[in-house]
Amino acid sequence: QNNMLDFVFAVDDAVTWHMTNLLKNRSHYSFLKFFGPKKITTIQSYGAGIYYNTLVPCNGRMIKYGVISTDALIEDLFHWKTLYVAGRLQKPVKILAQNENSKLQAALISNLKSAVTAAFLMLPESFSEEELYMQIAGLSYSGDFRMIIGEDKSKVQNIVKPNVAHFQKLYSNILQDCPQVVYKHHLGRLEASIDKSPEGQFTQLMALPKTLQQKITALVNPPGKNRDVEEILLQVAHDPDCGFVVNQGISGIVRSSSVVQSAKTILTAGAKKSVTYSMKKLYKMTKGGLKKTS
């Protein structure tokens, strides 16, 4: 009851959406409401491409809601451009309404498959089902500076442990189709034997989203050397620290988008709400730390 509910609206026309919402719910917006829907949509496009109204009272609860264009969402799901909303959708969420956008449907599935592939590269040869979900749930927090200050350090564990059944439902079809995994759904257990040979890892690296491949390439390729992505990923596949390189690539994506998105919050929430929201985050982080030490 005390947790803030987090909504995300994917909209085809952000300017029209904000125009209508400003007429209906003007009080949800910070001082940016005076600049109008076009300027709000321009600000929305920066960072992770999502505009948040936070600390909004609704039916006796506090909610926050983000607005993202459908095209920006699809791009993030397919390519992990920011991993901001794509990261949220790698975890169990409730989809309240969805239109018949076949490209969005395909992007949602592609995002889950990419999450499994990235997790396989970072995990050892064999692992438990819970370890897989912990790895997946942690992808979008890797490199997020808010995990250093502002977030509960047990956040990933708190997401996975009470929701294992929901993770199973979300990923069961993908894992059942995966030749490297024996998925015993009736027992709620998987037995994985991941191919850690250079050939196996190369196949997985080639299946990663485009932005992550580019980040890995930038990490490994020395300046001035113009090698193609395939050649570099083949080198990474032979590296004993392949999983670490993948993790560093993901951290690079998350770090840049989380910094810009957090800076945007000061504008979109306004000074007063930003301070209140930050204090709530710090309180949760401190509470989580005290639980661990007691």
CSV table of C-alpha atoms in Angstrom, one decimal:
chain,number,residue,atom,x,y,z
A,1,GLN,CA,0.0,0.0,0.0
A,2,ASN,CA,2.9,2.4,0.7
A,3,ASN,CA,4.8,1.6,-2.5
A,4,MET,CA,4.5,4.0,-5.4
A,5,LEU,CA,2.9,2.4,-8.5
A,6,ASP,CA,4.9,2.9,-11.7
A,7,PHE,CA,3.0,3.2,-15.0
A,8,VAL,CA,4.4,3.6,-18.5
A,9,PHE,CA,2.3,4.8,-21.4
A,10,ALA,CA,3.5,4.0,-24.9
A,11,VAL,CA,1.9,6.6,-27.2
A,12,ASP,CA,1.9,7.0,-31.0
A,13,ASP,CA,1.7,10.8,-30.9
A,14,ALA,CA,3.3,12.3,-27.8
A,15,VAL,CA,2.5,15.9,-28.6
A,16,THR,CA,-1.3,15.2,-28.9
A,17,TRP,CA,-1.1,13.0,-25.7
A,18,HIS,CA,0.6,15.7,-23.6
A,19,MET,CA,-1.8,18.3,-25.1
A,20,THR,CA,-4.8,16.3,-23.9
A,21,ASN,CA,-3.2,15.4,-20.6
A,22,LEU,CA,-2.4,19.1,-19.9
A,23,LEU,CA,-6.1,19.9,-20.3
A,24,LYS,CA,-7.1,17.1,-18.0
A,25,ASN,CA,-4.3,16.8,-15.5
A,26,ARG,CA,-2.3,20.1,-15.6
A,27,SER,CA,-1.4,19.8,-11.9
A,28,HIS,CA,0.6,16.6,-12.6
A,29,TYR,CA,3.3,18.7,-14.5
A,30,SER,CA,6.1,20.8,-13.2
A,31,PHE,CA,6.7,24.4,-14.3
A,32,LEU,CA,7.3,22.9,-17.8
A,33,LYS,CA,3.5,23.0,-18.3
A,34,PHE,CA,3.9,26.7,-19.2
A,35,PHE,CA,6.1,25.7,-22.2
A,36,GLY,CA,3.4,23.6,-23.8
A,37,PRO,CA,3.1,20.1,-25.3
A,38,LYS,CA,5.7,20.5,-28.0
A,39,LYS,CA,8.5,21.6,-25.6
A,40,ILE,CA,7.5,18.8,-23.2
A,41,THR,CA,7.8,16.3,-26.0
A,42,THR,CA,11.2,17.6,-27.0
A,43,ILE,CA,12.4,17.2,-23.4
A,44,GLN,CA,10.9,13.7,-23.4
A,45,SER,CA,13.1,12.7,-26.3
A,46,TYR,CA,16.4,13.3,-24.3
A,47,GLY,CA,18.0,10.5,-22.3
A,48,ALA,CA,15.9,7.4,-22.2
A,49,GLY,CA,13.1,9.0,-24.3
A,50,ILE,CA,10.6,8.9,-21.5
A,51,TYR,CA,8.9,11.8,-19.6
A,52,TYR,CA,7.9,11.1,-16.0
A,53,ASN,CA,5.3,12.8,-13.9
A,54,THR,CA,5.9,11.6,-10.3
A,55,LEU,CA,4.3,11.8,-6.9
A,56,VAL,CA,0.8,12.0,-8.4
A,57,PRO,CA,-2.0,11.2,-5.9
A,58,CYS,CA,-4.5,8.7,-7.5
A,59,ASN,CA,-7.3,6.7,-5.7
A,60,GLY,CA,-5.6,7.0,-2.3
A,61,ARG,CA,-2.2,5.9,-3.7
A,62,MET,CA,0.9,7.7,-5.0
A,63,ILE,CA,1.7,6.9,-8.6
A,64,LYS,CA,4.3,8.0,-11.2
A,65,TYR,CA,3.8,7.6,-14.9
A,66,GLY,CA,6.1,7.8,-17.8
A,67,VAL,CA,5.2,8.6,-21.4
A,68,ILE,CA,7.3,7.2,-24.2
A,69,SER,CA,6.7,7.2,-28.0
A,70,THR,CA,5.9,3.8,-29.4
A,71,ASP,CA,8.8,4.1,-31.9
A,72,ALA,CA,11.3,4.9,-29.1
A,73,LEU,CA,10.0,2.0,-27.1
A,74,ILE,CA,10.3,-0.4,-30.1
A,75,GLU,CA,13.9,0.8,-30.8
A,76,ASP,CA,14.9,0.3,-27.1
A,77,LEU,CA,13.4,-3.2,-27.1
A,78,PHE,CA,15.1,-4.3,-30.3
A,79,HIS,CA,18.5,-2.5,-30.0
A,80,TRP,CA,18.9,-1.7,-26.2
A,81,LYS,CA,19.6,2.0,-27.1
A,82,THR,CA,19.1,3.0,-23.5
A,83,LEU,CA,17.9,-0.2,-21.7
A,84,TYR,CA,15.7,2.1,-19.6
A,85,VAL,CA,12.2,0.9,-20.5
A,86,ALA,CA,13.5,-2.3,-22.1
A,87,GLY,CA,15.1,-3.1,-18.8
A,88,ARG,CA,11.7,-2.7,-17.0
A,89,LEU,CA,10.1,-5.0,-19.5
A,90,GLN,CA,12.6,-7.8,-18.8
A,91,LYS,CA,10.9,-8.1,-15.4
A,92,PRO,CA,7.3,-9.2,-14.7
A,93,VAL,CA,4.9,-6.3,-15.4
A,94,LYS,CA,1.2,-6.1,-15.9
A,95,ILE,CA,0.2,-4.9,-19.3
A,96,LEU,CA,-3.1,-3.1,-18.8
A,97,ALA,CA,-3.9,-2.4,-22.5
A,98,GLN,CA,-2.1,-3.2,-25.8
A,99,ASN,CA,-3.1,-2.5,-29.4
A,100,GLU,CA,-2.4,-4.8,-32.3
A,101,ASN,CA,1.0,-3.4,-33.2
A,102,SER,CA,2.8,-6.5,-34.6
A,103,LYS,CA,6.2,-4.7,-34.5
A,104,LEU,CA,5.8,-3.9,-30.8
A,105,GLN,CA,4.8,-7.5,-30.1
A,106,ALA,CA,7.9,-8.8,-31.9
A,107,ALA,CA,10.1,-6.2,-30.1
A,108,LEU,CA,8.8,-7.4,-26.7
A,109,ILE,CA,9.7,-11.0,-27.4
A,110,SER,CA,13.1,-9.9,-28.9
A,111,ASN,CA,13.9,-8.0,-25.7
A,112,LEU,CA,13.3,-11.1,-23.5
A,113,LYS,CA,15.4,-13.3,-25.8
A,114,SER,CA,18.2,-10.8,-25.7
A,115,ALA,CA,18.0,-10.7,-21.9
A,116,VAL,CA,18.4,-14.5,-21.7
A,117,THR,CA,21.3,-14.4,-24.2
A,118,ALA,CA,23.2,-11.7,-22.3
A,119,ALA,CA,22.6,-13.5,-19.0
A,120,PHE,CA,23.9,-16.8,-20.5
A,121,LEU,CA,27.1,-15.0,-21.5
A,122,MET,CA,27.7,-13.6,-18.0
A,123,LEU,CA,26.7,-16.8,-16.0
A,124,PRO,CA,28.9,-19.8,-15.5
A,125,GLU,CA,28.3,-23.1,-17.4
A,126,SER,CA,25.6,-24.3,-15.0
A,127,PHE,CA,23.3,-22.3,-12.7
A,128,SER,CA,20.0,-22.3,-10.9
A,129,GLU,CA,16.8,-20.9,-12.2
A,130,GLU,CA,16.8,-18.2,-9.5
A,131,GLU,CA,20.4,-17.2,-10.5
A,132,LEU,CA,19.3,-16.8,-14.1
A,133,TYR,CA,16.4,-14.4,-13.1
A,134,MET,CA,18.7,-12.5,-10.7
A,135,GLN,CA,21.1,-12.0,-13.6
A,136,ILE,CA,18.3,-10.8,-15.9
A,137,ALA,CA,16.7,-8.5,-13.3
A,138,GLY,CA,20.1,-7.0,-12.7
A,139,LEU,CA,20.9,-6.1,-16.3
A,140,SER,CA,19.2,-2.7,-16.3
A,141,TYR,CA,20.8,-1.7,-12.9
A,142,SER,CA,24.4,-2.5,-14.1
A,143,GLY,CA,26.2,0.8,-14.3
A,144,ASP,CA,23.3,2.8,-12.9
A,145,PHE,CA,24.9,5.4,-10.7
A,146,ARG,CA,21.7,5.4,-8.5
A,147,MET,CA,22.6,1.9,-7.3
A,148,ILE,CA,25.6,3.6,-5.5
A,149,ILE,CA,23.4,6.2,-3.8
A,150,GLY,CA,19.7,6.4,-4.0
A,151,GLU,CA,18.6,2.7,-4.4
A,152,ASP,CA,18.2,-0.2,-2.0
A,153,LYS,CA,21.2,-2.5,-2.6
A,154,SER,CA,18.9,-5.5,-2.3
A,155,LYS,CA,16.7,-4.2,-5.0
A,156,VAL,CA,17.4,-7.0,-7.5
A,157,GLN,CA,16.9,-9.7,-4.9
A,158,ASN,CA,13.7,-8.0,-3.7
A,159,ILE,CA,12.4,-8.1,-7.3
A,160,VAL,CA,13.2,-11.7,-8.0
A,161,LYS,CA,12.6,-13.7,-4.8
A,162,PRO,CA,8.8,-12.9,-4.3
A,163,ASN,CA,8.2,-13.1,-8.1
A,164,VAL,CA,9.9,-16.3,-9.3
A,165,ALA,CA,6.6,-17.7,-10.5
A,166,HIS,CA,6.0,-14.5,-12.6
A,167,PHE,CA,9.5,-14.7,-14.0
A,168,GLN,CA,8.8,-18.4,-15.0
A,169,LYS,CA,5.6,-17.4,-16.8
A,170,LEU,CA,7.5,-14.6,-18.6
A,171,TYR,CA,10.4,-16.7,-19.8
A,172,SER,CA,9.1,-20.3,-19.9
A,173,ASN,CA,8.4,-20.2,-23.7
A,174,ILE,CA,11.9,-18.8,-24.5
A,175,LEU,CA,13.7,-21.3,-22.2
A,176,GLN,CA,11.7,-24.2,-23.5
A,177,ASP,CA,12.8,-23.4,-27.0
A,178,CYS,CA,16.4,-23.0,-25.9
A,179,PRO,CA,18.5,-26.2,-26.8
A,180,GLN,CA,21.0,-25.5,-24.0
A,181,VAL,CA,18.3,-25.6,-21.2
A,182,VAL,CA,16.3,-28.5,-19.9
A,183,TYR,CA,13.3,-26.7,-18.5
A,184,LYS,CA,11.3,-28.8,-16.0
A,185,HIS,CA,8.4,-26.4,-15.6
A,186,HIS,CA,6.3,-28.8,-13.5
A,187,LEU,CA,9.1,-28.8,-10.9
A,188,GLY,CA,9.8,-25.1,-11.3
A,189,ARG,CA,13.4,-25.9,-12.1
A,190,LEU,CA,15.8,-25.6,-15.0
A,191,GLU,CA,18.9,-27.5,-15.8
A,192,ALA,CA,21.3,-25.5,-18.0
A,193,SER,CA,24.5,-26.5,-19.6
A,194,ILE,CA,25.7,-23.4,-21.5
A,195,ASP,CA,28.1,-23.8,-24.4
A,196,LYS,CA,31.2,-21.8,-23.2
A,197,SER,CA,33.3,-22.8,-26.2
A,198,PRO,CA,34.5,-19.8,-28.3
A,199,GLU,CA,32.1,-21.0,-31.1
A,200,GLY,CA,29.1,-21.1,-28.7
A,201,GLN,CA,30.0,-17.7,-27.2
A,202,PHE,CA,30.4,-16.2,-30.6
A,203,THR,CA,26.9,-17.3,-31.7
A,204,GLN,CA,25.5,-15.7,-28.6
A,205,LEU,CA,27.5,-12.5,-29.0
A,206,MET,CA,26.2,-12.2,-32.6
A,207,ALA,CA,22.6,-12.5,-31.3
A,208,LEU,CA,23.0,-9.5,-28.9
A,209,PRO,CA,21.2,-6.2,-29.6
A,210,LYS,CA,23.0,-3.8,-31.9
A,211,THR,CA,23.8,-1.1,-29.3
A,212,LEU,CA,25.4,-3.6,-27.0
A,213,GLN,CA,27.5,-5.0,-29.8
A,214,GLN,CA,28.7,-1.5,-30.6
A,215,LYS,CA,29.6,-0.8,-26.9
A,216,ILE,CA,31.6,-4.1,-26.7
A,217,THR,CA,33.3,-3.2,-30.0
A,218,ALA,CA,34.3,0.2,-28.6
A,219,LEU,CA,35.6,-1.4,-25.4
A,220,VAL,CA,37.8,-3.9,-27.2
A,221,ASN,CA,38.9,-2.2,-30.4
A,222,PRO,CA,41.9,0.1,-29.9
A,223,PRO,CA,41.5,3.6,-31.4
A,224,GLY,CA,42.6,3.8,-35.0
A,225,LYS,CA,41.9,0.2,-35.8
A,226,ASN,CA,39.0,-0.2,-38.2
A,227,ARG,CA,38.0,-3.8,-37.7
A,228,ASP,CA,34.4,-5.0,-38.3
A,229,VAL,CA,32.0,-5.9,-35.5
A,230,GLU,CA,32.1,-9.7,-36.4
A,231,GLU,CA,35.9,-9.8,-36.1
A,232,ILE,CA,35.9,-8.1,-32.8
A,233,LEU,CA,33.1,-10.3,-31.3
A,234,LEU,CA,35.1,-13.3,-32.5
A,235,GLN,CA,38.0,-12.0,-30.4
A,236,VAL,CA,35.8,-11.5,-27.4
A,237,ALA,CA,34.4,-15.0,-27.8
A,238,HIS,CA,37.9,-16.4,-27.2
A,239,ASP,CA,38.5,-14.2,-24.2
A,240,PRO,CA,38.2,-15.9,-20.8
A,241,ASP,CA,36.6,-12.7,-19.5
A,242,CYS,CA,33.9,-12.6,-22.2
A,243,GLY,CA,31.1,-12.3,-19.6
A,244,PHE,CA,32.9,-9.4,-17.9
A,245,VAL,CA,33.2,-7.6,-21.3
A,246,VAL,CA,29.5,-8.1,-21.9
A,247,ASN,CA,28.7,-6.7,-18.5
A,248,GLN,CA,30.9,-3.7,-19.1
A,249,GLY,CA,29.1,-3.0,-22.4
A,250,ILE,CA,25.7,-3.2,-20.6
A,251,SER,CA,27.0,-0.9,-17.9
A,252,GLY,CA,28.1,1.7,-20.5
A,253,ILE,CA,24.5,1.8,-22.0
A,254,VAL,CA,22.8,2.1,-18.6
A,255,ARG,CA,25.2,4.6,-17.1
A,256,SER,CA,24.8,7.3,-19.8
A,257,SER,CA,21.0,7.0,-20.0
A,258,SER,CA,20.5,6.9,-16.2
A,259,VAL,CA,22.6,10.1,-15.7
A,260,VAL,CA,20.6,12.1,-18.4
A,261,GLN,CA,17.3,10.7,-17.2
A,262,SER,CA,18.0,11.6,-13.6
A,263,ALA,CA,19.1,15.1,-14.6
A,264,LYS,CA,15.8,15.4,-16.5
A,265,THR,CA,13.8,14.5,-13.4
A,266,ILE,CA,14.8,17.8,-11.8
A,267,LEU,CA,13.0,19.6,-14.7
A,268,THR,CA,10.0,17.2,-15.1
A,269,ALA,CA,9.3,16.8,-11.4
A,270,GLY,CA,10.2,20.3,-10.3
A,271,ALA,CA,12.5,21.1,-7.3
A,272,LYS,CA,10.1,20.3,-4.5
A,273,LYS,CA,9.0,16.9,-5.9
A,274,SER,CA,12.6,16.0,-6.8
A,275,VAL,CA,13.8,16.5,-3.3
A,276,THR,CA,10.8,14.6,-1.8
A,277,TYR,CA,11.3,11.7,-4.3
A,278,SER,CA,15.1,11.6,-3.6
A,279,MET,CA,14.5,11.5,0.1
A,280,LYS,CA,12.1,8.6,-0.3
A,281,LYS,CA,14.7,6.7,-2.3
A,282,LEU,CA,17.4,7.4,0.3
A,283,TYR,CA,15.1,6.2,3.1
A,284,LYS,CA,14.4,2.9,1.2
A,285,MET,CA,18.2,2.5,0.6
A,286,THR,CA,19.0,3.1,4.3
A,287,LYS,CA,16.1,0.8,5.4
A,288,GLY,CA,17.5,-1.9,3.1
A,289,GLY,CA,21.0,-1.5,4.5
A,290,LEU,CA,19.8,-1.7,8.1
A,291,LYS,CA,17.9,-5.0,7.3
A,292,LYS,CA,21.1,-6.5,6.0
A,293,THR,CA,23.2,-5.6,9.0
A,294,SER,CA,20.6,-6.6,11.6
